[in-house]
Amino acid sequence: MGNAKLSKAIAMFSLPAGHSCPGANECLCKSDRNTGKLTDGPENRFRCFAATSEARATNVRNARWRNMELLLAAKTVQGMADLINNSIPPFVNYVRLHDSGDFFNETYFKAWLNVAIANPAIVFYTYTKSLAFLVKYKGQLPANFRITASKGGKFDSLIEKHNLVTAEVVFSTEEARRKGLEIDHDDTLAIKSEKSFALLLHGCQPKGSLAGEAWKVLMRTVGGYVRNRQRGTPSKSVQLAVK
Ligand code: SF4
């Protein structure tokens, strides 16, 4: 988000956080569709920022659920791909999938794969914890479809087995340094890196939790960056269009 260094137009596409994330584990948190109330998953280590955005704003929840419902109604790979294709705004150079949400099933994954193949001039990039789909189609991904495995999910065992490039959330710059990981501040690494990297914890974390304490320290030390990242808005937001 924000992407001060990436000057070209970036569109974001979002689905309901947690509800569309079959692989979410350490990050899992869902905002109730009607009330916005947050429920953390049983293994939650830090709270999904996207879910907190939904808790704060009904219009955010509604937009994400609308996208989800239109995709489910489209049913097939072709139907979903057509819907997405028809919804990408003009003059977009990058599409960030799943600013919130994830690949919720294989049909949907294949729909985006088809969209990427059909739009070679656009770079599509995302993180996923739906690692089985990534592993299955890794050999067929076009160069303009960049998917980074997101650590901390239910299927992490596939990461080492298939030598996947990963992103992991760290609670401090020191943790990233200790693990030998560069921190991605503006999606540059998500788009280009061939090496695993880190993302700094962001978003409001539950009071008293380890993540909550780490968040307080981050706000004191690298607060400007964290706030900007949280506040940043995409150049364009992709709302699925009903044709
Ligand atoms: S996978 Fe992403 S969107 Fe889904 S719950 Fe985890 S952090 Fe949130």
PDB file of C-alpha atoms and ligand atoms in Angstrom:
ATOM      1  CA  MET A   1       0.000   0.000   0.000  1.00  0.00           C
ATOM      2  CA  GLY A   2       1.088   3.564  -0.470  1.00  0.00           C
ATOM      3  CA  ASN A   3       3.768   2.607  -2.919  1.00  0.00           C
ATOM      4  CA  ALA A   4       5.601   5.886  -2.958  1.00  0.00           C
ATOM      5  CA  LYS A   5       8.391   4.198  -4.902  1.00  0.00           C
ATOM      6  CA  LEU A   6       6.172   2.440  -7.393  1.00  0.00           C
ATOM      7  CA  SER A   7       4.832   5.266  -9.434  1.00  0.00           C
ATOM      8  CA  LYS A   8       2.666   3.356 -11.835  1.00  0.00           C
ATOM      9  CA  ALA A   9      -0.998   2.609 -11.271  1.00  0.00           C
ATOM     10  CA  ILE A  10      -1.712  -0.250  -8.917  1.00  0.00           C
ATOM     11  CA  ALA A  11      -5.164  -1.744  -8.527  1.00  0.00           C
ATOM     12  CA  MET A  12      -6.050  -3.782  -5.471  1.00  0.00           C
ATOM     13  CA  PHE A  13      -8.562  -6.593  -5.237  1.00  0.00           C
ATOM     14  CA  SER A  14     -10.045  -7.675  -1.914  1.00  0.00           C
ATOM     15  CA  LEU A  15     -12.221 -10.429  -0.492  1.00  0.00           C
ATOM     16  CA  PRO A  16     -13.542 -10.878   3.061  1.00  0.00           C
ATOM     17  CA  ALA A  17     -10.547 -11.470   5.338  1.00  0.00           C
ATOM     18  CA  GLY A  18     -10.423 -14.869   6.991  1.00  0.00           C
ATOM     19  CA  HIS A  19     -13.687 -15.999   5.394  1.00  0.00           C
ATOM     20  CA  SER A  20     -11.899 -16.505   2.074  1.00  0.00           C
ATOM     21  CA  CYS A  21      -8.613 -17.807   3.532  1.00  0.00           C
ATOM     22  CA  PRO A  22      -8.601 -21.601   3.882  1.00  0.00           C
ATOM     23  CA  GLY A  23      -4.898 -21.627   4.793  1.00  0.00           C
ATOM     24  CA  ALA A  24      -4.931 -18.850   7.405  1.00  0.00           C
ATOM     25  CA  ASN A  25      -3.681 -19.860  10.828  1.00  0.00           C
ATOM     26  CA  GLU A  26      -1.436 -17.534  12.867  1.00  0.00           C
ATOM     27  CA  CYS A  27      -3.085 -14.479  11.299  1.00  0.00           C
ATOM     28  CA  LEU A  28      -6.638 -15.776  11.256  1.00  0.00           C
ATOM     29  CA  CYS A  29      -9.260 -13.279  12.282  1.00  0.00           C
ATOM     30  CA  LYS A  30     -12.741 -12.710  10.879  1.00  0.00           C
ATOM     31  CA  SER A  31     -15.030  -9.756  11.032  1.00  0.00           C
ATOM     32  CA  ASP A  32     -18.704 -10.669  11.280  1.00  0.00           C
ATOM     33  CA  ARG A  33     -20.389  -9.755   8.035  1.00  0.00           C
ATOM     34  CA  ASN A  34     -23.320  -7.997   9.702  1.00  0.00           C
ATOM     35  CA  THR A  35     -21.957  -6.570  12.936  1.00  0.00           C
ATOM     36  CA  GLY A  36     -18.260  -6.259  12.127  1.00  0.00           C
ATOM     37  CA  LYS A  37     -17.360  -7.987  15.410  1.00  0.00           C
ATOM     38  CA  LEU A  38     -13.896  -9.556  15.284  1.00  0.00           C
ATOM     39  CA  THR A  39     -13.215 -13.186  16.148  1.00  0.00           C
ATOM     40  CA  ASP A  40      -9.630 -14.395  16.327  1.00  0.00           C
ATOM     41  CA  GLY A  41      -8.734 -17.914  15.179  1.00  0.00           C
ATOM     42  CA  PRO A  42      -7.610 -20.498  17.757  1.00  0.00           C
ATOM     43  CA  GLU A  43      -3.923 -20.302  16.752  1.00  0.00           C
ATOM     44  CA  ASN A  44      -3.915 -16.539  16.254  1.00  0.00           C
ATOM     45  CA  ARG A  45      -0.508 -14.958  16.947  1.00  0.00           C
ATOM     46  CA  PHE A  46      -1.233 -11.582  15.389  1.00  0.00           C
ATOM     47  CA  ARG A  47      -4.414 -10.045  14.097  1.00  0.00           C
ATOM     48  CA  CYS A  48      -5.093  -9.735  10.379  1.00  0.00           C
ATOM     49  CA  PHE A  49      -5.065  -6.029   9.510  1.00  0.00           C
ATOM     50  CA  ALA A  50      -7.594  -6.564   6.713  1.00  0.00           C
ATOM     51  CA  ALA A  51     -10.115  -7.977   9.187  1.00  0.00           C
ATOM     52  CA  THR A  52      -9.722  -4.929  11.437  1.00  0.00           C
ATOM     53  CA  SER A  53     -10.476  -2.682   8.447  1.00  0.00           C
ATOM     54  CA  GLU A  54     -13.710  -4.585   7.919  1.00  0.00           C
ATOM     55  CA  ALA A  55     -14.607  -4.238  11.591  1.00  0.00           C
ATOM     56  CA  ARG A  56     -14.244  -0.473  11.313  1.00  0.00           C
ATOM     57  CA  ALA A  57     -16.206   0.129   8.126  1.00  0.00           C
ATOM     58  CA  THR A  58     -19.437  -1.400   6.870  1.00  0.00           C
ATOM     59  CA  ASN A  59     -18.763  -0.232   3.323  1.00  0.00           C
ATOM     60  CA  VAL A  60     -15.456  -2.141   3.294  1.00  0.00           C
ATOM     61  CA  ARG A  61     -17.229  -5.326   4.438  1.00  0.00           C
ATOM     62  CA  ASN A  62     -19.991  -4.861   1.895  1.00  0.00           C
ATOM     63  CA  ALA A  63     -17.583  -4.299  -1.009  1.00  0.00           C
ATOM     64  CA  ARG A  64     -15.556  -7.398  -0.164  1.00  0.00           C
ATOM     65  CA  TRP A  65     -18.590  -9.621   0.316  1.00  0.00           C
ATOM     66  CA  ARG A  66     -20.056  -8.372  -2.929  1.00  0.00           C
ATOM     67  CA  ASN A  67     -16.887  -9.422  -4.748  1.00  0.00           C
ATOM     68  CA  MET A  68     -17.057 -12.837  -3.088  1.00  0.00           C
ATOM     69  CA  GLU A  69     -20.698 -13.384  -3.968  1.00  0.00           C
ATOM     70  CA  LEU A  70     -20.232 -12.392  -7.598  1.00  0.00           C
ATOM     71  CA  LEU A  71     -17.327 -14.815  -7.909  1.00  0.00           C
ATOM     72  CA  LEU A  72     -19.275 -17.654  -6.316  1.00  0.00           C
ATOM     73  CA  ALA A  73     -22.212 -16.951  -8.631  1.00  0.00           C
ATOM     74  CA  ALA A  74     -19.870 -17.044 -11.636  1.00  0.00           C
ATOM     75  CA  LYS A  75     -19.054 -20.644 -10.634  1.00  0.00           C
ATOM     76  CA  THR A  76     -16.661 -21.700 -13.418  1.00  0.00           C
ATOM     77  CA  VAL A  77     -13.057 -20.792 -14.206  1.00  0.00           C
ATOM     78  CA  GLN A  78     -14.198 -19.047 -17.379  1.00  0.00           C
ATOM     79  CA  GLY A  79     -17.055 -17.264 -15.647  1.00  0.00           C
ATOM     80  CA  MET A  80     -14.811 -15.955 -12.865  1.00  0.00           C
ATOM     81  CA  ALA A  81     -12.028 -15.011 -15.285  1.00  0.00           C
ATOM     82  CA  ASP A  82     -14.463 -13.064 -17.493  1.00  0.00           C
ATOM     83  CA  LEU A  83     -15.845 -11.248 -14.465  1.00  0.00           C
ATOM     84  CA  ILE A  84     -12.373 -10.256 -13.280  1.00  0.00           C
ATOM     85  CA  ASN A  85     -11.163  -9.321 -16.755  1.00  0.00           C
ATOM     86  CA  ASN A  86     -14.150  -7.056 -17.320  1.00  0.00           C
ATOM     87  CA  SER A  87     -13.516  -5.346 -13.990  1.00  0.00           C
ATOM     88  CA  ILE A  88      -9.861  -4.371 -14.272  1.00  0.00           C
ATOM     89  CA  PRO A  89      -9.681  -0.593 -14.626  1.00  0.00           C
ATOM     90  CA  PRO A  90      -7.961   0.837 -17.720  1.00  0.00           C
ATOM     91  CA  PHE A  91      -4.340   2.034 -17.568  1.00  0.00           C
ATOM     92  CA  VAL A  92      -3.390  -0.255 -14.708  1.00  0.00           C
ATOM     93  CA  ASN A  93       0.175  -1.575 -14.633  1.00  0.00           C
ATOM     94  CA  TYR A  94      -0.032  -3.708 -11.511  1.00  0.00           C
ATOM     95  CA  VAL A  95      -2.822  -5.616  -9.833  1.00  0.00           C
ATOM     96  CA  ARG A  96      -2.327  -6.584  -6.218  1.00  0.00           C
ATOM     97  CA  LEU A  97      -4.571  -9.539  -5.514  1.00  0.00           C
ATOM     98  CA  HIS A  98      -5.879 -10.005  -2.027  1.00  0.00           C
ATOM     99  CA  ASP A  99      -4.997  -6.919  -0.169  1.00  0.00           C
ATOM    100  CA  SER A 100      -7.534  -8.842   1.881  1.00  0.00           C
ATOM    101  CA  GLY A 101      -8.451 -12.492   1.368  1.00  0.00           C
ATOM    102  CA  ASP A 102      -6.859 -15.383  -0.455  1.00  0.00           C
ATOM    103  CA  PHE A 103      -7.460 -18.041  -3.092  1.00  0.00           C
ATOM    104  CA  PHE A 104     -10.511 -19.724  -1.568  1.00  0.00           C
ATOM    105  CA  ASN A 105     -10.648 -22.628  -4.014  1.00  0.00           C
ATOM    106  CA  GLU A 106      -8.887 -24.060  -7.059  1.00  0.00           C
ATOM    107  CA  THR A 107     -11.423 -22.782  -9.596  1.00  0.00           C
ATOM    108  CA  TYR A 108     -10.825 -19.256  -8.392  1.00  0.00           C
ATOM    109  CA  PHE A 109      -7.035 -19.721  -8.483  1.00  0.00           C
ATOM    110  CA  LYS A 110      -7.258 -20.914 -12.089  1.00  0.00           C
ATOM    111  CA  ALA A 111      -9.446 -17.937 -12.983  1.00  0.00           C
ATOM    112  CA  TRP A 112      -6.680 -15.513 -11.924  1.00  0.00           C
ATOM    113  CA  LEU A 113      -4.106 -17.649 -13.726  1.00  0.00           C
ATOM    114  CA  ASN A 114      -6.144 -17.238 -16.911  1.00  0.00           C
ATOM    115  CA  VAL A 115      -6.514 -13.500 -16.306  1.00  0.00           C
ATOM    116  CA  ALA A 116      -2.740 -13.127 -15.918  1.00  0.00           C
ATOM    117  CA  ILE A 117      -2.106 -15.089 -19.114  1.00  0.00           C
ATOM    118  CA  ALA A 118      -4.633 -12.918 -20.960  1.00  0.00           C
ATOM    119  CA  ASN A 119      -3.012  -9.663 -19.747  1.00  0.00           C
ATOM    120  CA  PRO A 120       0.755 -10.010 -20.238  1.00  0.00           C
ATOM    121  CA  ALA A 121       1.316  -6.242 -19.959  1.00  0.00           C
ATOM    122  CA  ILE A 122      -0.024  -6.181 -16.384  1.00  0.00           C
ATOM    123  CA  VAL A 123       1.915  -7.560 -13.414  1.00  0.00           C
ATOM    124  CA  PHE A 124      -0.306  -9.468 -10.996  1.00  0.00           C
ATOM    125  CA  TYR A 125       1.149 -10.099  -7.568  1.00  0.00           C
ATOM    126  CA  THR A 126       0.000 -11.524  -4.283  1.00  0.00           C
ATOM    127  CA  TYR A 127       0.778 -13.550  -1.174  1.00  0.00           C
ATOM    128  CA  THR A 128      -0.976 -16.804  -0.436  1.00  0.00           C
ATOM    129  CA  LYS A 129      -1.411 -19.357   2.287  1.00  0.00           C
ATOM    130  CA  SER A 130      -3.386 -21.562  -0.110  1.00  0.00           C
ATOM    131  CA  LEU A 131      -0.132 -23.280  -0.876  1.00  0.00           C
ATOM    132  CA  ALA A 132      -1.509 -26.440  -2.490  1.00  0.00           C
ATOM    133  CA  PHE A 133      -2.700 -24.402  -5.496  1.00  0.00           C
ATOM    134  CA  LEU A 134       0.595 -22.570  -5.768  1.00  0.00           C
ATOM    135  CA  VAL A 135       2.521 -25.859  -5.691  1.00  0.00           C
ATOM    136  CA  LYS A 136       0.221 -27.465  -8.249  1.00  0.00           C
ATOM    137  CA  TYR A 137       0.423 -24.618 -10.791  1.00  0.00           C
ATOM    138  CA  LYS A 138       3.870 -23.218 -10.013  1.00  0.00           C
ATOM    139  CA  GLY A 139       5.298 -24.529 -13.292  1.00  0.00           C
ATOM    140  CA  GLN A 140       2.541 -22.869 -15.322  1.00  0.00           C
ATOM    141  CA  LEU A 141       2.663 -19.365 -13.876  1.00  0.00           C
ATOM    142  CA  PRO A 142       3.491 -16.733 -16.486  1.00  0.00           C
ATOM    143  CA  ALA A 143       6.268 -14.249 -15.655  1.00  0.00           C
ATOM    144  CA  ASN A 144       3.700 -11.531 -14.931  1.00  0.00           C
ATOM    145  CA  PHE A 145       2.008 -13.576 -12.173  1.00  0.00           C
ATOM    146  CA  ARG A 146       4.070 -13.286  -8.984  1.00  0.00           C
ATOM    147  CA  ILE A 147       2.907 -15.314  -6.013  1.00  0.00           C
ATOM    148  CA  THR A 148       4.810 -15.389  -2.731  1.00  0.00           C
ATOM    149  CA  ALA A 149       4.075 -18.079  -0.149  1.00  0.00           C
ATOM    150  CA  SER A 150       2.975 -16.469   3.091  1.00  0.00           C
ATOM    151  CA  LYS A 151       4.358 -18.160   6.202  1.00  0.00           C
ATOM    152  CA  GLY A 152       2.274 -18.885   9.268  1.00  0.00           C
ATOM    153  CA  GLY A 153      -0.504 -20.833   7.571  1.00  0.00           C
ATOM    154  CA  LYS A 154      -1.947 -24.322   7.870  1.00  0.00           C
ATOM    155  CA  PHE A 155       0.093 -25.684   4.984  1.00  0.00           C
ATOM    156  CA  ASP A 156       3.566 -24.398   5.870  1.00  0.00           C
ATOM    157  CA  SER A 157       5.001 -27.901   5.509  1.00  0.00           C
ATOM    158  CA  LEU A 158       4.802 -27.414   1.719  1.00  0.00           C
ATOM    159  CA  ILE A 159       7.210 -24.475   1.851  1.00  0.00           C
ATOM    160  CA  GLU A 160      10.399 -26.398   2.488  1.00  0.00           C
ATOM    161  CA  LYS A 161       9.275 -29.407   0.509  1.00  0.00           C
ATOM    162  CA  HIS A 162       8.794 -27.296  -2.632  1.00  0.00           C
ATOM    163  CA  ASN A 163      11.438 -24.670  -1.958  1.00  0.00           C
ATOM    164  CA  LEU A 164       8.958 -21.782  -2.095  1.00  0.00           C
ATOM    165  CA  VAL A 165       9.950 -18.130  -1.812  1.00  0.00           C
ATOM    166  CA  THR A 166       8.236 -16.831   1.314  1.00  0.00           C
ATOM    167  CA  ALA A 167       7.178 -13.689   3.115  1.00  0.00           C
ATOM    168  CA  GLU A 168       6.842 -13.735   6.876  1.00  0.00           C
ATOM    169  CA  VAL A 169       5.544 -11.201   9.336  1.00  0.00           C
ATOM    170  CA  VAL A 170       8.183 -10.075  11.840  1.00  0.00           C
ATOM    171  CA  PHE A 171       7.530  -8.190  15.049  1.00  0.00           C
ATOM    172  CA  SER A 172      10.653  -5.994  14.800  1.00  0.00           C
ATOM    173  CA  THR A 173      13.412  -4.909  12.449  1.00  0.00           C
ATOM    174  CA  GLU A 174      15.777  -6.806  14.779  1.00  0.00           C
ATOM    175  CA  GLU A 175      13.853 -10.043  14.171  1.00  0.00           C
ATOM    176  CA  ALA A 176      14.215  -9.549  10.410  1.00  0.00           C
ATOM    177  CA  ARG A 177      17.942  -8.870  10.791  1.00  0.00           C
ATOM    178  CA  ARG A 178      18.397 -11.994  12.952  1.00  0.00           C
ATOM    179  CA  LYS A 179      16.651 -14.114  10.327  1.00  0.00           C
ATOM    180  CA  GLY A 180      18.640 -12.539   7.506  1.00  0.00           C
ATOM    181  CA  LEU A 181      15.514 -11.219   5.802  1.00  0.00           C
ATOM    182  CA  GLU A 182      15.129  -7.928   3.994  1.00  0.00           C
ATOM    183  CA  ILE A 183      11.954  -6.040   4.891  1.00  0.00           C
ATOM    184  CA  ASP A 184       9.607  -5.156   2.054  1.00  0.00           C
ATOM    185  CA  HIS A 185       8.411  -1.604   2.660  1.00  0.00           C
ATOM    186  CA  ASP A 186       6.517  -0.933  -0.551  1.00  0.00           C
ATOM    187  CA  ASP A 187       5.744  -4.209  -2.377  1.00  0.00           C
ATOM    188  CA  THR A 188       8.969  -4.031  -4.401  1.00  0.00           C
ATOM    189  CA  LEU A 189      10.098  -7.410  -3.094  1.00  0.00           C
ATOM    190  CA  ALA A 190       6.650  -8.934  -3.527  1.00  0.00           C
ATOM    191  CA  ILE A 191       6.854  -7.994  -7.189  1.00  0.00           C
ATOM    192  CA  LYS A 192      10.472  -8.832  -7.899  1.00  0.00           C
ATOM    193  CA  SER A 193      12.277 -10.818  -5.236  1.00  0.00           C
ATOM    194  CA  GLU A 194      13.629 -14.291  -5.899  1.00  0.00           C
ATOM    195  CA  LYS A 195      14.552 -14.533  -2.214  1.00  0.00           C
ATOM    196  CA  SER A 196      12.381 -14.847   0.869  1.00  0.00           C
ATOM    197  CA  PHE A 197      11.716 -11.588   2.714  1.00  0.00           C
ATOM    198  CA  ALA A 198       9.913 -10.098   5.709  1.00  0.00           C
ATOM    199  CA  LEU A 199       6.969  -7.799   6.330  1.00  0.00           C
ATOM    200  CA  LEU A 200       6.742  -5.703   9.460  1.00  0.00           C
ATOM    201  CA  LEU A 201       3.737  -6.318  11.658  1.00  0.00           C
ATOM    202  CA  HIS A 202       1.066  -3.719  11.026  1.00  0.00           C
ATOM    203  CA  GLY A 203      -2.478  -3.020  12.103  1.00  0.00           C
ATOM    204  CA  CYS A 204      -4.082  -2.741  15.519  1.00  0.00           C
ATOM    205  CA  GLN A 205      -3.183  -5.717  17.650  1.00  0.00           C
ATOM    206  CA  PRO A 206      -5.032  -7.010  20.725  1.00  0.00           C
ATOM    207  CA  LYS A 207      -4.020  -5.246  23.943  1.00  0.00           C
ATOM    208  CA  GLY A 208      -1.728  -7.295  26.165  1.00  0.00           C
ATOM    209  CA  SER A 209      -0.744  -9.761  23.403  1.00  0.00           C
ATOM    210  CA  LEU A 210       2.847 -10.185  22.232  1.00  0.00           C
ATOM    211  CA  ALA A 211       1.817  -8.642  18.929  1.00  0.00           C
ATOM    212  CA  GLY A 212       0.198  -5.746  20.791  1.00  0.00           C
ATOM    213  CA  GLU A 213       3.423  -5.013  22.674  1.00  0.00           C
ATOM    214  CA  ALA A 214       5.475  -5.320  19.476  1.00  0.00           C
ATOM    215  CA  TRP A 215       3.064  -2.953  17.743  1.00  0.00           C
ATOM    216  CA  LYS A 216       3.564  -0.307  20.442  1.00  0.00           C
ATOM    217  CA  VAL A 217       7.345  -0.496  20.020  1.00  0.00           C
ATOM    218  CA  LEU A 218       7.063  -0.317  16.236  1.00  0.00           C
ATOM    219  CA  MET A 219       4.899   2.771  16.468  1.00  0.00           C
ATOM    220  CA  ARG A 220       7.540   4.439  18.620  1.00  0.00           C
ATOM    221  CA  THR A 221      10.484   3.434  16.427  1.00  0.00           C
ATOM    222  CA  VAL A 222       9.358   3.195  12.802  1.00  0.00           C
ATOM    223  CA  GLY A 223       5.921   4.718  13.366  1.00  0.00           C
ATOM    224  CA  GLY A 224       5.915   6.977  10.332  1.00  0.00           C
ATOM    225  CA  TYR A 225       6.464   4.123   7.969  1.00  0.00           C
ATOM    226  CA  VAL A 226       3.965   1.872   9.708  1.00  0.00           C
ATOM    227  CA  ARG A 227       1.309   4.586   9.774  1.00  0.00           C
ATOM    228  CA  ASN A 228       1.826   5.426   6.121  1.00  0.00           C
ATOM    229  CA  ARG A 229       1.603   1.805   5.108  1.00  0.00           C
ATOM    230  CA  GLN A 230      -1.598   1.428   7.064  1.00  0.00           C
ATOM    231  CA  ARG A 231      -3.056   4.648   5.730  1.00  0.00           C
ATOM    232  CA  GLY A 232      -1.975   4.179   2.143  1.00  0.00           C
ATOM    233  CA  THR A 233      -4.617   3.774  -0.466  1.00  0.00           C
ATOM    234  CA  PRO A 234      -4.331   2.062  -3.807  1.00  0.00           C
ATOM    235  CA  SER A 235      -4.419   4.032  -6.997  1.00  0.00           C
ATOM    236  CA  LYS A 236      -7.508   2.122  -7.999  1.00  0.00           C
ATOM    237  CA  SER A 237      -9.698  -0.424  -6.328  1.00  0.00           C
ATOM    238  CA  VAL A 238     -11.143  -3.274  -8.353  1.00  0.00           C
ATOM    239  CA  GLN A 239     -14.821  -3.789  -7.705  1.00  0.00           C
ATOM    240  CA  LEU A 240     -16.211  -6.611  -9.747  1.00  0.00           C
ATOM    241  CA  ALA A 241     -18.568  -5.273 -12.364  1.00  0.00           C
ATOM    242  CA  VAL A 242     -21.912  -6.821 -13.111  1.00  0.00           C
ATOM    243  CA  LYS A 243     -22.331  -6.975 -16.869  1.00  0.00           C
TER     244      LYS A 243
HETATM  245  S1  SF4 B   1      -4.523 -14.905   4.967  1.00  0.00           S
HETATM  246 FE1  SF4 B   1      -4.289 -12.658   4.841  1.00  0.00          FE
HETATM  247  S2  SF4 B   1      -6.380 -11.843   4.643  1.00  0.00           S
HETATM  248 FE2  SF4 B   1      -6.539 -13.992   5.296  1.00  0.00          FE
HETATM  249  S3  SF4 B   1      -6.725 -13.863   7.525  1.00  0.00           S
HETATM  250 FE3  SF4 B   1      -4.534 -14.128   7.066  1.00  0.00          FE
HETATM  251  S4  SF4 B   1      -3.666 -12.061   6.895  1.00  0.00           S
HETATM  252 FE4  SF4 B   1      -5.912 -11.892   6.808  1.00  0.00          FE
END
